[in-house]
């Protein structure tokens, strides 16, 4: 199969509530939507690069540049025999995992639609349901945080993650723990600490957290290994794992005991499967992270986490927590038992709502073979 057309859209969607992390406050979701077409069919990939480089170095602007000038020409020239062919064809471009992932994931979706199978089947997963967890941003005070946690527990979520940063950590965790002694609870620091904070981080050990996510620098593995030796709480790496090779090095060094898999962060589904397989072989649990994606990216996450190594609830929550109107129909919904039903339709499995996508599009361009 040869791609006949790649379309890119820059999309802006207002968030229902501002989302605050240690690296900033987001009030609007901006992303690139990639659509690849061939043989009368299309597949879609949502790029997780933000407008700013505050989570990882890539931005929406760098992704657009790399896609347009380097990745799209390579993909348009390729005779695709399987979606697994994409990633090796793009290796000459170093880094830029988020740009690569958007293109690669669109091809997986297209391929699944062409085979008329749900995406999970192509990935090697299973149908049914997945367990949903939720990520709660920093709140204005402790009372607001407790109210949020209470609402998400009542909504059925199987695991709660709260964001922390220096000075807004121990007392918040203590307050949540006091109110919910048995809640599956974890924290995410998004690289807000350094090794000098080890004594403070050790004080989290008394709260029975499932894990602490990415306490140290976004590009670090070595210091995390040192910190893990000094803490009982398992460390989970997010930002630091940008390939299966990173995961292998982190596990070899003992830098984490759990891995967060985001397909966008590691360069796509093929690399996600490689991280998954490696962790499974080594007995390391993985779970699927999120980037406040629209329904398009959320569905990709739903399919990915049907693989057997995803033994912990991820960050895929209901569309309605984030957006007044999602770009897919039906939106991603979480049942009262805290599960999401895996779609059975071809590819991602829900319809894209084009009038809404058109309304949210601020820029559109398409590329074709020379
Ligand atoms: O670190 O997991 C993260 C959102 C944006 C960027 C980074 C992260 C997050 C989240 C939210 O925690 C996950 C979600 O609800 O999609
Ligand atoms: Mg994280």
Tab-separated table of C-alpha atoms and ligand atoms in Angstrom:
chain	number	residue	atom	x	y	z
A	1	UNK	CA	0.000	0.000	0.000
A	2	UNK	CA	1.220	3.472	-0.859
A	3	UNK	CA	-0.119	6.528	0.925
A	4	UNK	CA	-1.833	8.894	-1.493
A	5	UNK	CA	-2.317	11.838	0.816
A	6	UNK	CA	-1.366	13.089	4.270
A	7	UNK	CA	-3.453	15.854	5.765
A	8	UNK	CA	-2.459	17.823	8.826
A	9	UNK	CA	-4.765	20.022	10.876
A	10	UNK	CA	-3.889	22.265	13.762
A	11	UNK	CA	-6.753	22.014	16.237
A	12	UNK	CA	-7.728	24.069	19.274
A	13	UNK	CA	-10.192	22.768	21.826
A	14	UNK	CA	-11.035	24.610	25.057
A	15	UNK	CA	-10.632	22.533	28.243
A	16	UNK	CA	-13.599	22.467	30.606
A	17	UNK	CA	-11.251	23.079	33.553
A	18	UNK	CA	-7.699	24.415	33.661
A	19	UNK	CA	-5.172	21.595	34.211
A	20	UNK	CA	-2.235	22.501	36.462
A	21	UNK	CA	0.970	20.482	36.755
A	22	UNK	CA	4.418	21.291	38.125
A	23	UNK	CA	5.336	22.589	34.641
A	24	UNK	CA	2.416	24.948	34.046
A	25	UNK	CA	-1.301	25.559	33.626
A	26	UNK	CA	-3.163	24.510	30.468
A	27	UNK	CA	-6.553	25.988	29.583
A	28	UNK	CA	-6.754	24.853	25.989
A	29	UNK	CA	-5.773	21.667	24.167
A	30	UNK	CA	-3.845	22.361	20.964
A	31	UNK	CA	-2.703	19.525	18.755
A	32	UNK	CA	-1.999	18.322	15.238
A	33	UNK	CA	-4.403	15.786	13.743
A	34	UNK	CA	-2.873	13.657	10.999
A	35	UNK	CA	-5.002	11.875	8.435
A	36	UNK	CA	-3.382	9.422	6.022
A	37	UNK	CA	-5.339	8.180	3.009
A	38	UNK	CA	-5.030	5.345	0.517
A	39	UNK	CA	-7.381	3.141	-1.506
A	40	UNK	CA	-10.407	5.240	-0.537
A	41	UNK	CA	-9.798	4.819	3.206
A	42	UNK	CA	-8.327	7.084	5.905
A	43	UNK	CA	-6.589	6.635	9.249
A	44	UNK	CA	-6.054	9.191	11.991
A	45	UNK	CA	-3.307	10.005	14.459
A	46	UNK	CA	-3.334	12.654	17.180
A	47	UNK	CA	0.050	14.236	17.861
A	48	UNK	CA	0.655	14.732	21.593
A	49	UNK	CA	3.162	17.595	21.243
A	50	UNK	CA	1.913	20.647	23.135
A	51	UNK	CA	2.141	24.233	21.941
A	52	UNK	CA	5.039	24.728	24.396
A	53	UNK	CA	8.132	22.619	25.266
A	54	UNK	CA	7.382	22.363	29.014
A	55	UNK	CA	6.657	18.611	29.243
A	56	UNK	CA	9.229	17.404	26.698
A	57	UNK	CA	11.249	19.347	24.081
A	58	UNK	CA	8.933	18.783	21.103
A	59	UNK	CA	6.241	21.330	20.299
A	60	UNK	CA	3.399	21.491	17.858
A	61	UNK	CA	5.590	23.760	15.735
A	62	UNK	CA	8.597	21.420	15.667
A	63	UNK	CA	6.291	18.490	14.908
A	64	UNK	CA	4.746	20.329	11.955
A	65	UNK	CA	8.189	21.193	10.583
A	66	UNK	CA	9.582	17.670	10.951
A	67	UNK	CA	6.457	16.068	9.529
A	68	UNK	CA	6.243	18.368	6.542
A	69	UNK	CA	9.932	18.517	5.604
A	70	UNK	CA	11.151	15.029	6.582
A	71	UNK	CA	8.641	12.424	7.762
A	72	UNK	CA	5.827	12.914	5.255
A	73	UNK	CA	8.155	12.622	2.214
A	74	UNK	CA	9.639	9.388	3.647
A	75	UNK	CA	6.196	7.932	4.366
A	76	UNK	CA	4.765	8.943	0.977
A	77	UNK	CA	7.660	7.186	-0.804
A	78	UNK	CA	7.259	3.951	1.159
A	79	UNK	CA	5.529	0.798	-0.055
A	80	UNK	CA	3.838	-0.229	3.193
A	81	UNK	CA	3.492	-3.984	3.720
A	82	UNK	CA	2.603	-3.650	7.402
A	83	UNK	CA	2.348	-0.690	9.836
A	84	UNK	CA	5.482	-2.117	11.510
A	85	UNK	CA	7.361	-0.868	8.386
A	86	UNK	CA	6.827	2.785	9.289
A	87	UNK	CA	9.087	3.136	12.285
A	88	UNK	CA	12.238	1.695	10.604
A	89	UNK	CA	11.599	3.907	7.570
A	90	UNK	CA	11.720	6.984	9.822
A	91	UNK	CA	14.800	6.111	11.949
A	92	UNK	CA	17.084	8.337	9.915
A	93	UNK	CA	15.295	11.268	11.549
A	94	UNK	CA	16.686	11.397	15.064
A	95	UNK	CA	14.337	12.105	17.941
A	96	UNK	CA	10.983	13.805	17.259
A	97	UNK	CA	9.087	10.825	18.645
A	98	UNK	CA	5.793	12.714	18.931
A	99	UNK	CA	5.854	13.748	15.265
A	100	UNK	CA	6.748	10.202	14.197
A	101	UNK	CA	4.084	8.661	16.424
A	102	UNK	CA	1.247	10.735	14.974
A	103	UNK	CA	2.085	9.548	11.469
A	104	UNK	CA	2.760	5.957	12.458
A	105	UNK	CA	-0.425	5.660	14.527
A	106	UNK	CA	-2.506	7.052	11.649
A	107	UNK	CA	-1.092	4.276	9.435
A	108	UNK	CA	-2.008	1.593	12.029
A	109	UNK	CA	-5.565	2.964	12.117
A	110	UNK	CA	-5.751	3.009	8.306
A	111	UNK	CA	-4.417	-0.545	8.132
A	112	UNK	CA	-6.937	-1.801	10.694
A	113	UNK	CA	-9.789	-0.156	8.764
A	114	UNK	CA	-8.503	-1.716	5.545
A	115	UNK	CA	-8.480	-5.160	7.221
A	116	UNK	CA	-11.841	-4.290	8.809
A	117	UNK	CA	-10.609	-5.191	12.273
A	118	UNK	CA	-10.537	-3.181	15.490
A	119	UNK	CA	-7.151	-1.602	16.121
A	120	UNK	CA	-6.560	-3.715	19.239
A	121	UNK	CA	-6.575	-6.873	17.139
A	122	UNK	CA	-3.817	-5.554	14.897
A	123	UNK	CA	-1.824	-4.589	18.010
A	124	UNK	CA	-2.227	-8.051	19.551
A	125	UNK	CA	-4.635	-7.002	22.305
A	126	UNK	CA	-8.096	-8.257	23.254
A	127	UNK	CA	-11.649	-6.942	23.302
A	128	UNK	CA	-13.820	-6.348	26.366
A	129	UNK	CA	-13.150	-3.573	28.833
A	130	UNK	CA	-10.165	-1.792	30.354
A	131	UNK	CA	-9.825	-0.371	33.875
A	132	UNK	CA	-9.844	3.444	33.962
A	133	UNK	CA	-7.777	5.642	36.240
A	134	UNK	CA	-7.726	9.407	36.389
A	135	UNK	CA	-5.125	12.158	36.718
A	136	UNK	CA	-6.105	15.132	38.874
A	137	UNK	CA	-4.229	18.411	38.384
A	138	UNK	CA	-2.980	20.657	41.180
A	139	UNK	CA	-5.965	22.371	42.821
A	140	UNK	CA	-6.235	25.780	44.445
A	141	UNK	CA	-6.301	24.289	47.955
A	142	UNK	CA	-6.665	21.082	49.926
A	143	UNK	CA	-10.452	21.296	50.141
A	144	UNK	CA	-10.741	21.612	46.360
A	145	UNK	CA	-8.459	18.597	45.906
A	146	UNK	CA	-10.462	16.471	48.336
A	147	UNK	CA	-13.698	17.422	46.567
A	148	UNK	CA	-12.180	16.404	43.214
A	149	UNK	CA	-10.876	13.088	44.529
A	150	UNK	CA	-14.257	12.378	46.072
A	151	UNK	CA	-16.043	13.071	42.786
A	152	UNK	CA	-13.698	10.817	40.784
A	153	UNK	CA	-13.954	7.992	43.316
A	154	UNK	CA	-17.753	8.314	43.136
A	155	UNK	CA	-17.528	8.209	39.326
A	156	UNK	CA	-15.929	4.770	39.671
A	157	UNK	CA	-12.271	5.388	38.729
A	158	UNK	CA	-10.101	2.471	39.788
A	159	UNK	CA	-7.021	4.512	40.621
A	160	UNK	CA	-6.441	8.165	41.413
A	161	UNK	CA	-3.315	10.094	40.500
A	162	UNK	CA	-2.648	13.522	41.904
A	163	UNK	CA	-0.067	15.975	40.649
A	164	UNK	CA	2.498	17.208	43.155
A	165	UNK	CA	5.342	19.727	43.233
A	166	UNK	CA	7.714	20.980	45.944
A	167	UNK	CA	5.739	22.508	48.844
A	168	UNK	CA	2.509	21.086	47.466
A	169	UNK	CA	3.128	17.430	48.181
A	170	UNK	CA	3.234	15.898	51.684
A	171	UNK	CA	0.264	17.712	53.203
A	172	UNK	CA	-1.897	17.061	50.131
A	173	UNK	CA	-1.055	13.357	50.053
A	174	UNK	CA	-1.621	13.115	53.797
A	175	UNK	CA	-5.044	14.770	53.503
A	176	UNK	CA	-6.157	12.453	50.680
A	177	UNK	CA	-4.859	9.406	52.564
A	178	UNK	CA	-6.627	10.403	55.767
A	179	UNK	CA	-9.943	10.661	53.919
A	180	UNK	CA	-9.386	7.589	51.687
A	181	UNK	CA	-7.200	5.099	53.600
A	182	UNK	CA	-7.521	2.255	51.052
A	183	UNK	CA	-7.706	4.186	47.775
A	184	UNK	CA	-5.302	3.059	45.035
A	185	UNK	CA	-3.382	6.332	44.967
A	186	UNK	CA	-0.268	7.617	43.204
A	187	UNK	CA	1.473	10.923	42.602
A	188	UNK	CA	3.095	12.504	39.528
A	189	UNK	CA	5.789	15.172	39.947
A	190	UNK	CA	6.594	15.821	36.260
A	191	UNK	CA	10.314	16.286	37.017
A	192	UNK	CA	9.852	18.921	39.720
A	193	UNK	CA	12.451	17.541	42.181
A	194	UNK	CA	16.172	16.861	42.304
A	195	UNK	CA	18.225	14.290	44.156
A	196	UNK	CA	18.745	16.856	46.926
A	197	UNK	CA	15.033	16.423	47.722
A	198	UNK	CA	15.481	12.711	48.535
A	199	UNK	CA	14.842	13.196	52.281
A	200	UNK	CA	11.547	14.943	51.545
A	201	UNK	CA	10.510	12.343	48.960
A	202	UNK	CA	11.302	9.556	51.440
A	203	UNK	CA	8.578	10.980	53.672
A	204	UNK	CA	6.052	9.891	51.011
A	205	UNK	CA	6.878	6.255	51.825
A	206	UNK	CA	4.512	6.210	54.801
A	207	UNK	CA	1.409	6.808	52.648
A	208	UNK	CA	1.258	3.467	50.826
A	209	UNK	CA	1.331	5.008	47.371
A	210	UNK	CA	1.215	2.694	44.351
A	211	UNK	CA	4.094	4.692	42.883
A	212	UNK	CA	5.655	8.102	42.399
A	213	UNK	CA	5.831	9.114	38.743
A	214	UNK	CA	8.830	10.978	37.291
A	215	UNK	CA	10.150	12.785	40.376
A	216	UNK	CA	13.485	13.824	38.791
A	217	UNK	CA	14.687	15.393	35.541
A	218	UNK	CA	12.916	14.608	32.251
A	219	UNK	CA	16.140	13.288	30.703
A	220	UNK	CA	17.492	11.430	33.738
A	221	UNK	CA	17.852	7.730	34.444
A	222	UNK	CA	20.924	7.562	36.706
A	223	UNK	CA	19.630	9.810	39.522
A	224	UNK	CA	16.302	7.973	39.512
A	225	UNK	CA	18.238	4.746	40.159
A	226	UNK	CA	19.941	6.391	43.134
A	227	UNK	CA	16.611	7.702	44.436
A	228	UNK	CA	14.886	4.327	43.979
A	229	UNK	CA	17.534	2.743	46.236
A	230	UNK	CA	16.624	5.304	48.910
A	231	UNK	CA	12.818	4.979	48.659
A	232	UNK	CA	10.342	2.183	49.242
A	233	UNK	CA	7.649	3.686	47.020
A	234	UNK	CA	8.092	2.320	43.493
A	235	UNK	CA	9.273	4.898	40.980
A	236	UNK	CA	7.443	4.980	37.640
A	237	UNK	CA	9.135	6.719	34.721
A	238	UNK	CA	7.207	8.792	32.186
A	239	UNK	CA	9.259	11.607	30.557
A	240	UNK	CA	12.567	9.688	30.815
A	241	UNK	CA	11.380	6.741	28.680
A	242	UNK	CA	11.358	7.814	25.046
A	243	UNK	CA	12.206	4.449	23.478
A	244	UNK	CA	12.416	0.751	24.289
A	245	UNK	CA	16.184	1.260	24.624
A	246	UNK	CA	15.554	3.883	27.331
A	247	UNK	CA	13.286	1.409	29.127
A	248	UNK	CA	15.937	-1.300	28.921
A	249	UNK	CA	18.596	1.026	30.347
A	250	UNK	CA	16.261	2.210	33.126
A	251	UNK	CA	15.425	-1.369	34.127
A	252	UNK	CA	19.087	-2.452	33.949
A	253	UNK	CA	19.995	0.373	36.343
A	254	UNK	CA	17.003	-0.074	38.658
A	255	UNK	CA	15.739	3.457	37.927
A	256	UNK	CA	12.079	2.414	38.147
A	257	UNK	CA	9.834	-0.529	39.029
A	258	UNK	CA	6.889	0.523	36.824
A	259	UNK	CA	6.748	2.117	33.359
A	260	UNK	CA	4.218	4.590	31.963
A	261	UNK	CA	3.737	3.928	28.234
A	262	UNK	CA	2.578	6.807	26.039
A	263	UNK	CA	2.691	5.876	22.366
A	264	UNK	CA	3.233	9.516	21.414
A	265	UNK	CA	6.250	9.839	23.704
A	266	UNK	CA	8.061	6.725	22.423
A	267	UNK	CA	7.462	7.211	18.675
A	268	UNK	CA	4.319	5.179	18.071
A	269	UNK	CA	2.629	1.827	18.522
A	270	UNK	CA	5.510	-0.367	17.323
A	271	UNK	CA	7.856	1.131	19.913
A	272	UNK	CA	5.099	0.918	22.562
A	273	UNK	CA	4.796	-2.806	21.837
A	274	UNK	CA	8.570	-3.130	22.212
A	275	UNK	CA	8.459	-1.350	25.618
A	276	UNK	CA	5.501	-3.504	26.631
A	277	UNK	CA	7.211	-6.754	25.608
A	278	UNK	CA	10.460	-5.839	27.348
A	279	UNK	CA	8.677	-4.946	30.594
A	280	UNK	CA	6.541	-8.070	30.448
A	281	UNK	CA	9.622	-10.256	30.055
A	282	UNK	CA	11.165	-8.593	33.079
A	283	UNK	CA	8.036	-8.713	35.239
A	284	UNK	CA	7.628	-4.919	35.236
A	285	UNK	CA	4.013	-3.651	35.182
A	286	UNK	CA	3.133	-1.007	32.599
A	287	UNK	CA	0.177	1.324	32.315
A	288	UNK	CA	-0.954	3.751	29.648
A	289	UNK	CA	-0.463	7.462	30.281
A	290	UNK	CA	-2.425	10.314	28.754
A	291	UNK	CA	-1.801	13.786	27.380
A	292	UNK	CA	-5.306	15.257	27.714
A	293	UNK	CA	-5.976	13.927	24.232
A	294	UNK	CA	-9.169	14.460	22.295
A	295	UNK	CA	-11.225	11.321	21.748
A	296	UNK	CA	-9.060	10.378	18.771
A	297	UNK	CA	-5.927	10.000	20.893
A	298	UNK	CA	-7.951	8.599	23.794
A	299	UNK	CA	-9.266	5.756	21.636
A	300	UNK	CA	-5.726	4.941	20.514
A	301	UNK	CA	-4.838	4.660	24.222
A	302	UNK	CA	-7.860	2.430	24.891
A	303	UNK	CA	-6.783	-0.064	22.211
A	304	UNK	CA	-3.137	-0.055	23.322
A	305	UNK	CA	-3.942	-0.909	26.922
A	306	UNK	CA	-5.728	-4.127	26.000
A	307	UNK	CA	-2.274	-5.743	25.753
A	308	UNK	CA	-1.602	-8.214	28.576
A	309	UNK	CA	1.257	-6.286	30.235
A	310	UNK	CA	-1.015	-3.324	31.026
A	311	UNK	CA	-1.894	-4.658	34.454
A	312	UNK	CA	-2.479	-1.301	36.168
A	313	UNK	CA	-5.250	1.230	35.424
A	314	UNK	CA	-4.009	4.069	33.200
A	315	UNK	CA	-4.798	7.771	32.805
A	316	UNK	CA	-7.526	7.321	30.167
A	317	UNK	CA	-10.593	9.046	31.590
A	318	UNK	CA	-13.955	10.045	30.116
A	319	UNK	CA	-13.976	12.660	27.326
A	320	UNK	CA	-16.601	14.594	29.282
A	321	UNK	CA	-14.152	15.321	32.123
A	322	UNK	CA	-12.014	17.318	29.706
A	323	UNK	CA	-14.152	18.659	26.846
A	324	UNK	CA	-17.678	20.047	26.477
A	325	UNK	CA	-17.836	18.351	23.087
A	326	UNK	CA	-15.382	15.721	21.919
A	327	UNK	CA	-14.415	15.175	18.283
A	328	UNK	CA	-15.677	11.574	18.227
A	329	UNK	CA	-19.135	10.042	18.525
A	330	UNK	CA	-19.752	8.394	20.889
A	331	UNK	CA	-17.209	10.042	23.217
A	332	UNK	CA	-15.022	7.927	25.514
A	333	UNK	CA	-17.211	6.995	28.472
A	334	UNK	CA	-16.401	5.388	31.805
A	335	UNK	CA	-19.001	3.094	33.360
A	336	UNK	CA	-19.965	3.199	37.042
A	337	UNK	CA	-17.648	0.211	37.562
A	338	UNK	CA	-14.698	2.310	36.342
A	339	UNK	CA	-14.227	0.566	33.020
A	340	UNK	CA	-14.154	1.635	29.387
A	341	UNK	CA	-15.619	-0.629	26.706
A	342	UNK	CA	-13.100	-1.385	23.971
A	343	UNK	CA	-14.623	-0.496	20.568
A	344	UNK	CA	-15.269	-3.353	18.131
A	345	UNK	CA	-15.609	-1.280	14.936
A	346	UNK	CA	-12.771	-1.105	12.389
A	347	UNK	CA	-9.673	0.904	13.401
A	348	UNK	CA	-10.160	3.305	16.307
A	349	UNK	CA	-13.793	2.235	16.228
A	350	UNK	CA	-15.810	5.428	16.821
A	351	UNK	CA	-16.857	7.980	14.175
A	352	UNK	CA	-15.018	11.278	13.849
A	353	UNK	CA	-17.376	14.265	13.905
A	354	UNK	CA	-16.134	16.309	10.954
A	355	UNK	CA	-18.235	19.458	11.447
A	356	UNK	CA	-16.773	19.776	14.976
A	357	UNK	CA	-13.273	19.029	13.711
A	358	UNK	CA	-13.682	21.667	10.978
A	359	UNK	CA	-14.863	24.216	13.533
A	360	UNK	CA	-11.855	23.532	15.781
A	361	UNK	CA	-9.319	23.621	12.913
A	362	UNK	CA	-7.170	26.756	12.742
A	363	UNK	CA	-4.803	25.559	10.002
A	364	UNK	CA	-4.943	22.769	7.435
A	365	UNK	CA	-2.525	21.530	4.811
A	366	UNK	CA	-2.057	18.389	2.746
A	367	UNK	CA	0.916	16.616	1.240
A	368	UNK	CA	0.998	14.168	-1.675
A	369	UNK	CA	3.713	12.080	-3.332
A	370	UNK	CA	5.993	14.023	-5.719
B	1	LIG	O1	2.595	13.588	33.078
B	1	LIG	O2	1.081	12.187	32.710
B	1	LIG	C1	1.512	13.333	32.599
B	1	LIG	C2	-1.134	15.600	31.014
B	1	LIG	C3	-0.347	16.351	30.165
B	1	LIG	C4	1.010	16.141	30.149
B	1	LIG	C5	1.598	15.177	30.980
B	1	LIG	C6	0.796	14.411	31.810
B	1	LIG	C7	-0.583	14.648	31.856
B	1	LIG	C8	-1.502	13.968	32.753
B	1	LIG	C9	-2.951	13.920	32.347
B	1	LIG	O3	-1.194	13.520	33.824
B	1	LIG	C10	-3.354	12.625	31.741
B	1	LIG	C11	-4.697	12.718	31.042
B	1	LIG	O4	-5.716	12.919	31.689
B	1	LIG	O5	-4.717	12.577	29.800
B	2	LIG	MG1	3.362	11.818	33.952
